[in-house]
mmCIF file of C-alpha atoms in Angstrom:
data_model
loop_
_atom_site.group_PDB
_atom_site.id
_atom_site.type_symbol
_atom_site.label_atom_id
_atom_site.label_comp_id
_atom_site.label_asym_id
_atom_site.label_seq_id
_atom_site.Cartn_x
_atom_site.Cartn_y
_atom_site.Cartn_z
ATOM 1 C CA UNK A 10 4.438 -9.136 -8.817
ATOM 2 C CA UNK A 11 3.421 -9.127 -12.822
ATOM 3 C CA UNK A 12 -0.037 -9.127 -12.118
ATOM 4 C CA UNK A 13 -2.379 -6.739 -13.051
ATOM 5 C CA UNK A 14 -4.665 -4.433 -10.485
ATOM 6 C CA UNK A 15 -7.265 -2.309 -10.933
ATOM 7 C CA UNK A 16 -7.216 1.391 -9.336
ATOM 8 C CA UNK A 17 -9.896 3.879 -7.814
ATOM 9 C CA UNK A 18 -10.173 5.314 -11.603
ATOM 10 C CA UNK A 19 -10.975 1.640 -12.891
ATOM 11 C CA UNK A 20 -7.679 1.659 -15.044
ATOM 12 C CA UNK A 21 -6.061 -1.713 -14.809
ATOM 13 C CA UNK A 22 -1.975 -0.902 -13.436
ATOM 14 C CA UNK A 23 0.949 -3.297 -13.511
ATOM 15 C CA UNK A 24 3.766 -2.705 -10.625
ATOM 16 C CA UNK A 25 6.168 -1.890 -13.366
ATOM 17 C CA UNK A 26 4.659 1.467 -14.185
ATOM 18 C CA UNK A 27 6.560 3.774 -12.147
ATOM 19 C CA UNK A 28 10.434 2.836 -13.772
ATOM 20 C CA UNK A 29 13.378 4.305 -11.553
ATOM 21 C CA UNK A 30 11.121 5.036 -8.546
ATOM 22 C CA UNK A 31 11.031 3.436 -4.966
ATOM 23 C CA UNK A 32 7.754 1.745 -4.172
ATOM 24 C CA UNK A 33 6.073 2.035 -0.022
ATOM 25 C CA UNK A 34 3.328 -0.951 -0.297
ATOM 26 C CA UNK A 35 0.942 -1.810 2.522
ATOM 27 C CA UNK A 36 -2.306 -3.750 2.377
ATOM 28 C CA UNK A 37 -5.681 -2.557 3.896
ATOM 29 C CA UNK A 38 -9.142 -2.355 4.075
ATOM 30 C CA UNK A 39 -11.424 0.685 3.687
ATOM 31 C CA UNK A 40 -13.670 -0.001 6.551
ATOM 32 C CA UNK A 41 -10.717 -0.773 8.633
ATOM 33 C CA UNK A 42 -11.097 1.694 11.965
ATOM 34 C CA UNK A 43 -7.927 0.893 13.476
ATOM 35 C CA UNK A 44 -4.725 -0.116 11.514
ATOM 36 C CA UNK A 45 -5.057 1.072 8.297
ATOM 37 C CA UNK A 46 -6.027 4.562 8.853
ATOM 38 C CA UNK A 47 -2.301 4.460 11.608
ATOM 39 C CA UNK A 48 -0.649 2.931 8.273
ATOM 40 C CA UNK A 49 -1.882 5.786 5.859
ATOM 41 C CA UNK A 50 -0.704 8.100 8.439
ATOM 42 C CA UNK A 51 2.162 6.556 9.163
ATOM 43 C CA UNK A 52 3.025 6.162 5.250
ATOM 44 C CA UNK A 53 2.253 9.944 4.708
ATOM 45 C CA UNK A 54 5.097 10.982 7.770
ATOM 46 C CA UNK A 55 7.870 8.817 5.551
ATOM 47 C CA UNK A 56 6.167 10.933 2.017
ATOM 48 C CA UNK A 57 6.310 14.190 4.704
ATOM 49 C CA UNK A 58 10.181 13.340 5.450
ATOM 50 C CA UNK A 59 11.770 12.636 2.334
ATOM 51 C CA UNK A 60 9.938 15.439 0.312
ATOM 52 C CA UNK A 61 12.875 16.182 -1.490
ATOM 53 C CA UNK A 62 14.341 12.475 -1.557
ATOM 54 C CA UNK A 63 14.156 10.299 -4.675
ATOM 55 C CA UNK A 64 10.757 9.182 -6.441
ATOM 56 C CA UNK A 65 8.482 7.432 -4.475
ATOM 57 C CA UNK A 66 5.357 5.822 -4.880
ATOM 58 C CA UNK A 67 2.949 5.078 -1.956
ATOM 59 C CA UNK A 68 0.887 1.614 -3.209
ATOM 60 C CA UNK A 69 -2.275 0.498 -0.563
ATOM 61 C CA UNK A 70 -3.370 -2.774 -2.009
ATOM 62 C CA UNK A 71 -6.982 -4.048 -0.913
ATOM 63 C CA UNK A 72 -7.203 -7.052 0.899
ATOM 64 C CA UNK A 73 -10.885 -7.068 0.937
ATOM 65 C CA UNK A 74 -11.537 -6.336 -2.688
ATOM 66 C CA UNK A 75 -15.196 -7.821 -2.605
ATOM 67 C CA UNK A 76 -16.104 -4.390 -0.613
ATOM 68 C CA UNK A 77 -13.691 -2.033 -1.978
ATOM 69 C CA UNK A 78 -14.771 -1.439 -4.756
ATOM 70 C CA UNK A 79 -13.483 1.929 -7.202
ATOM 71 C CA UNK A 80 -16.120 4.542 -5.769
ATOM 72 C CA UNK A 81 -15.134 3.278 -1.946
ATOM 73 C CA UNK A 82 -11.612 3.904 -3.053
ATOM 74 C CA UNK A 83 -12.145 7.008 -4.197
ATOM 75 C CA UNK A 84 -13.951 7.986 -0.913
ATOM 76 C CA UNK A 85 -11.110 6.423 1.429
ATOM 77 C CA UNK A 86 -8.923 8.540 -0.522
ATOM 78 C CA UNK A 87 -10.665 11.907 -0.125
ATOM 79 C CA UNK A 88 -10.980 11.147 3.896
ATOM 80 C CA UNK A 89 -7.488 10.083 4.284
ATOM 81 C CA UNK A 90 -6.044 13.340 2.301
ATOM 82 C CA UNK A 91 -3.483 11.101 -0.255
ATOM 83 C CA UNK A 92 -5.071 12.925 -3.720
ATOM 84 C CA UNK A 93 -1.553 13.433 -4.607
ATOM 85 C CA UNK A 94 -0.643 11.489 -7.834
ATOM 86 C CA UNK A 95 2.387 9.198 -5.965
ATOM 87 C CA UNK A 96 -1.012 7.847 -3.829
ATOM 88 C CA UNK A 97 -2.084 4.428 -5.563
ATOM 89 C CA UNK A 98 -5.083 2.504 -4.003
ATOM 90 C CA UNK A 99 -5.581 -0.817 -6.072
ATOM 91 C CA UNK A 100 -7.726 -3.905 -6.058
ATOM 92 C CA UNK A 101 -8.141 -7.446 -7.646
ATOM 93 C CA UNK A 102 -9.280 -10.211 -6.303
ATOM 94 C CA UNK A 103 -9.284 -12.083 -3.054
ATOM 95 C CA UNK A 104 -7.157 -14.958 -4.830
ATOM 96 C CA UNK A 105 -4.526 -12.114 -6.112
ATOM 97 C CA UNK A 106 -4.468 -10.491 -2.595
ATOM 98 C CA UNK A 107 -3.641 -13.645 -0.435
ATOM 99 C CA UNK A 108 -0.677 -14.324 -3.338
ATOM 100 C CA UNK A 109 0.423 -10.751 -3.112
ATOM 101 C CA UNK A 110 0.257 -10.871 0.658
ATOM 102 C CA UNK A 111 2.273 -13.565 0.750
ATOM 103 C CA UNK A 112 5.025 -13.153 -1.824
ATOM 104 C CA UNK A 113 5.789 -10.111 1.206
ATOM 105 C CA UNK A 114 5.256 -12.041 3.689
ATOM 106 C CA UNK A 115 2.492 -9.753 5.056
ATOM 107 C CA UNK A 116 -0.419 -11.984 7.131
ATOM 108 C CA UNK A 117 -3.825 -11.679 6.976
ATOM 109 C CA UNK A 118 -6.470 -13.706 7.413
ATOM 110 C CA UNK A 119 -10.618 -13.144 7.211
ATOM 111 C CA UNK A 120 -12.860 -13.884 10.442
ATOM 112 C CA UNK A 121 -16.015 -14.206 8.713
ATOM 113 C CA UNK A 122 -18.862 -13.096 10.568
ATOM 114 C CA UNK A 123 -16.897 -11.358 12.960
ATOM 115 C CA UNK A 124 -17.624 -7.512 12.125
ATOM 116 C CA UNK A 125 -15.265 -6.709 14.765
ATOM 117 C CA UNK A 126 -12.474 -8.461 13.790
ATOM 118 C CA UNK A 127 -12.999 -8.582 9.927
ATOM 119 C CA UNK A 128 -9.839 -8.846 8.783
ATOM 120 C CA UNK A 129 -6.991 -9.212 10.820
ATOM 121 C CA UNK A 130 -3.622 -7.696 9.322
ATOM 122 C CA UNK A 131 -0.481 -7.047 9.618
ATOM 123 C CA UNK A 132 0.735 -3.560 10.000
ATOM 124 C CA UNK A 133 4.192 -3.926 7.919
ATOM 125 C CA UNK A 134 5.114 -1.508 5.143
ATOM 126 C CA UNK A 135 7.522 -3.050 2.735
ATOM 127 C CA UNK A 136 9.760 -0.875 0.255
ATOM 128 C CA UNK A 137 11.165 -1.962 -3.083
ATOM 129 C CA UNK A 138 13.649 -0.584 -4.868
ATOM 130 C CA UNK A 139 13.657 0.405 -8.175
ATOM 131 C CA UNK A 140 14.982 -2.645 -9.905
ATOM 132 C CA UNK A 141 12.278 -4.166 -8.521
ATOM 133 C CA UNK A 142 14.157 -5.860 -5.244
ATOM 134 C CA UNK A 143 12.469 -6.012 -1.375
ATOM 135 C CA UNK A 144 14.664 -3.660 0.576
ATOM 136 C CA UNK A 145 12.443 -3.750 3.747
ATOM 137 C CA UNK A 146 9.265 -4.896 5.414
ATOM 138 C CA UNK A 147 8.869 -3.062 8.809
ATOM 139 C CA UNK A 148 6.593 -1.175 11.064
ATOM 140 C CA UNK A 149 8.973 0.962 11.693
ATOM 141 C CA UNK A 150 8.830 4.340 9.601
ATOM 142 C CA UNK A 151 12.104 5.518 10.345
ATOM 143 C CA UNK A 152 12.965 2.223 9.290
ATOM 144 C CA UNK A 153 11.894 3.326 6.005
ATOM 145 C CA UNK A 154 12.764 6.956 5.641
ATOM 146 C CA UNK A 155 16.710 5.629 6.583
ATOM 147 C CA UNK A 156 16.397 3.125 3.584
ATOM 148 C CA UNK A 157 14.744 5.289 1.136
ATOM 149 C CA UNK A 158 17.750 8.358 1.745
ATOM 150 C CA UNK A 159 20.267 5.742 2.166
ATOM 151 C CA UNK A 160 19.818 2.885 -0.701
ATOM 152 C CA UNK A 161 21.861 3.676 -4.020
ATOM 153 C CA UNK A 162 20.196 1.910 -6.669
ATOM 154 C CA UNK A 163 22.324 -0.071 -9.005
#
């Protein structure tokens, strides 16, 4: 996961920025109606629970990175109330998603002209530990919250 993404602010990021922290990843969609907004809120319940737990950064990647572009970002950011500097939203490209998506094993897959079903996605969250290691994928955000108070880093 050495490649590089771009962020809402248009400042290219590398997954090795945040040193000694615990990372919550998901992929999504801005115009997503349905899953992604439950993820968000699902992701900002585990932020709510371990307030005081160890550093954690919460990492949406794009999987539709043709339409999201910075400003949409920004706006998906604003209506989902995750301003808070731990809140990444990042794109690339379509080619970089799919990889991403499947180094964690997360599926998606396009159904062009389909607006209904325009991107169908799984709904996993997958934590990595500080050294850089998968700890989890789940839906499950107690799942999460037990991992993130539990795991001792090395």
């Amino acid at each position: 996961m050495k490649d590089s993404w771009a962020n809402d602010a248009s400042e290219t990021i590398q997954l090795n920025r945040w040193p000694g922290a615990y990372l919550v990843l998901a992929m999504f969609y801005t115009s997503c109606r349905a899953i992604c907004p439950m993820t968000v809120g699902r992701m900002k319940l585990i932020e709510k629970k371990i307030e005081r737990g160890p550093a954690v950064q919460y990492i949406l990647f794009s999987i539709d990175p043709e339409n999201d572009k910075p400003e949409t970002l920004k706006q998906f950011r604003r209506a989902q109330g995750i301003e808070r500097a731990n809140w990444h939203l990042l794109r690339s490209t379509v080619e970089q998603s799919r990889k991403l998506a499947a180094a964690l094993s997360v599926g998606f897959s396009d159904k062009p002209g389909n607006v209904e079903l325009h991107q169908m996605h799984s709904r996993q969250l997958i934590v990595v530990s500080p050294e850089g290691d998968i700890l989890l994928a789940s839906q499950s955000e107690d799942e999460v919250v037990k991992i993130l108070k539990n795991h001792k880093p090395r």
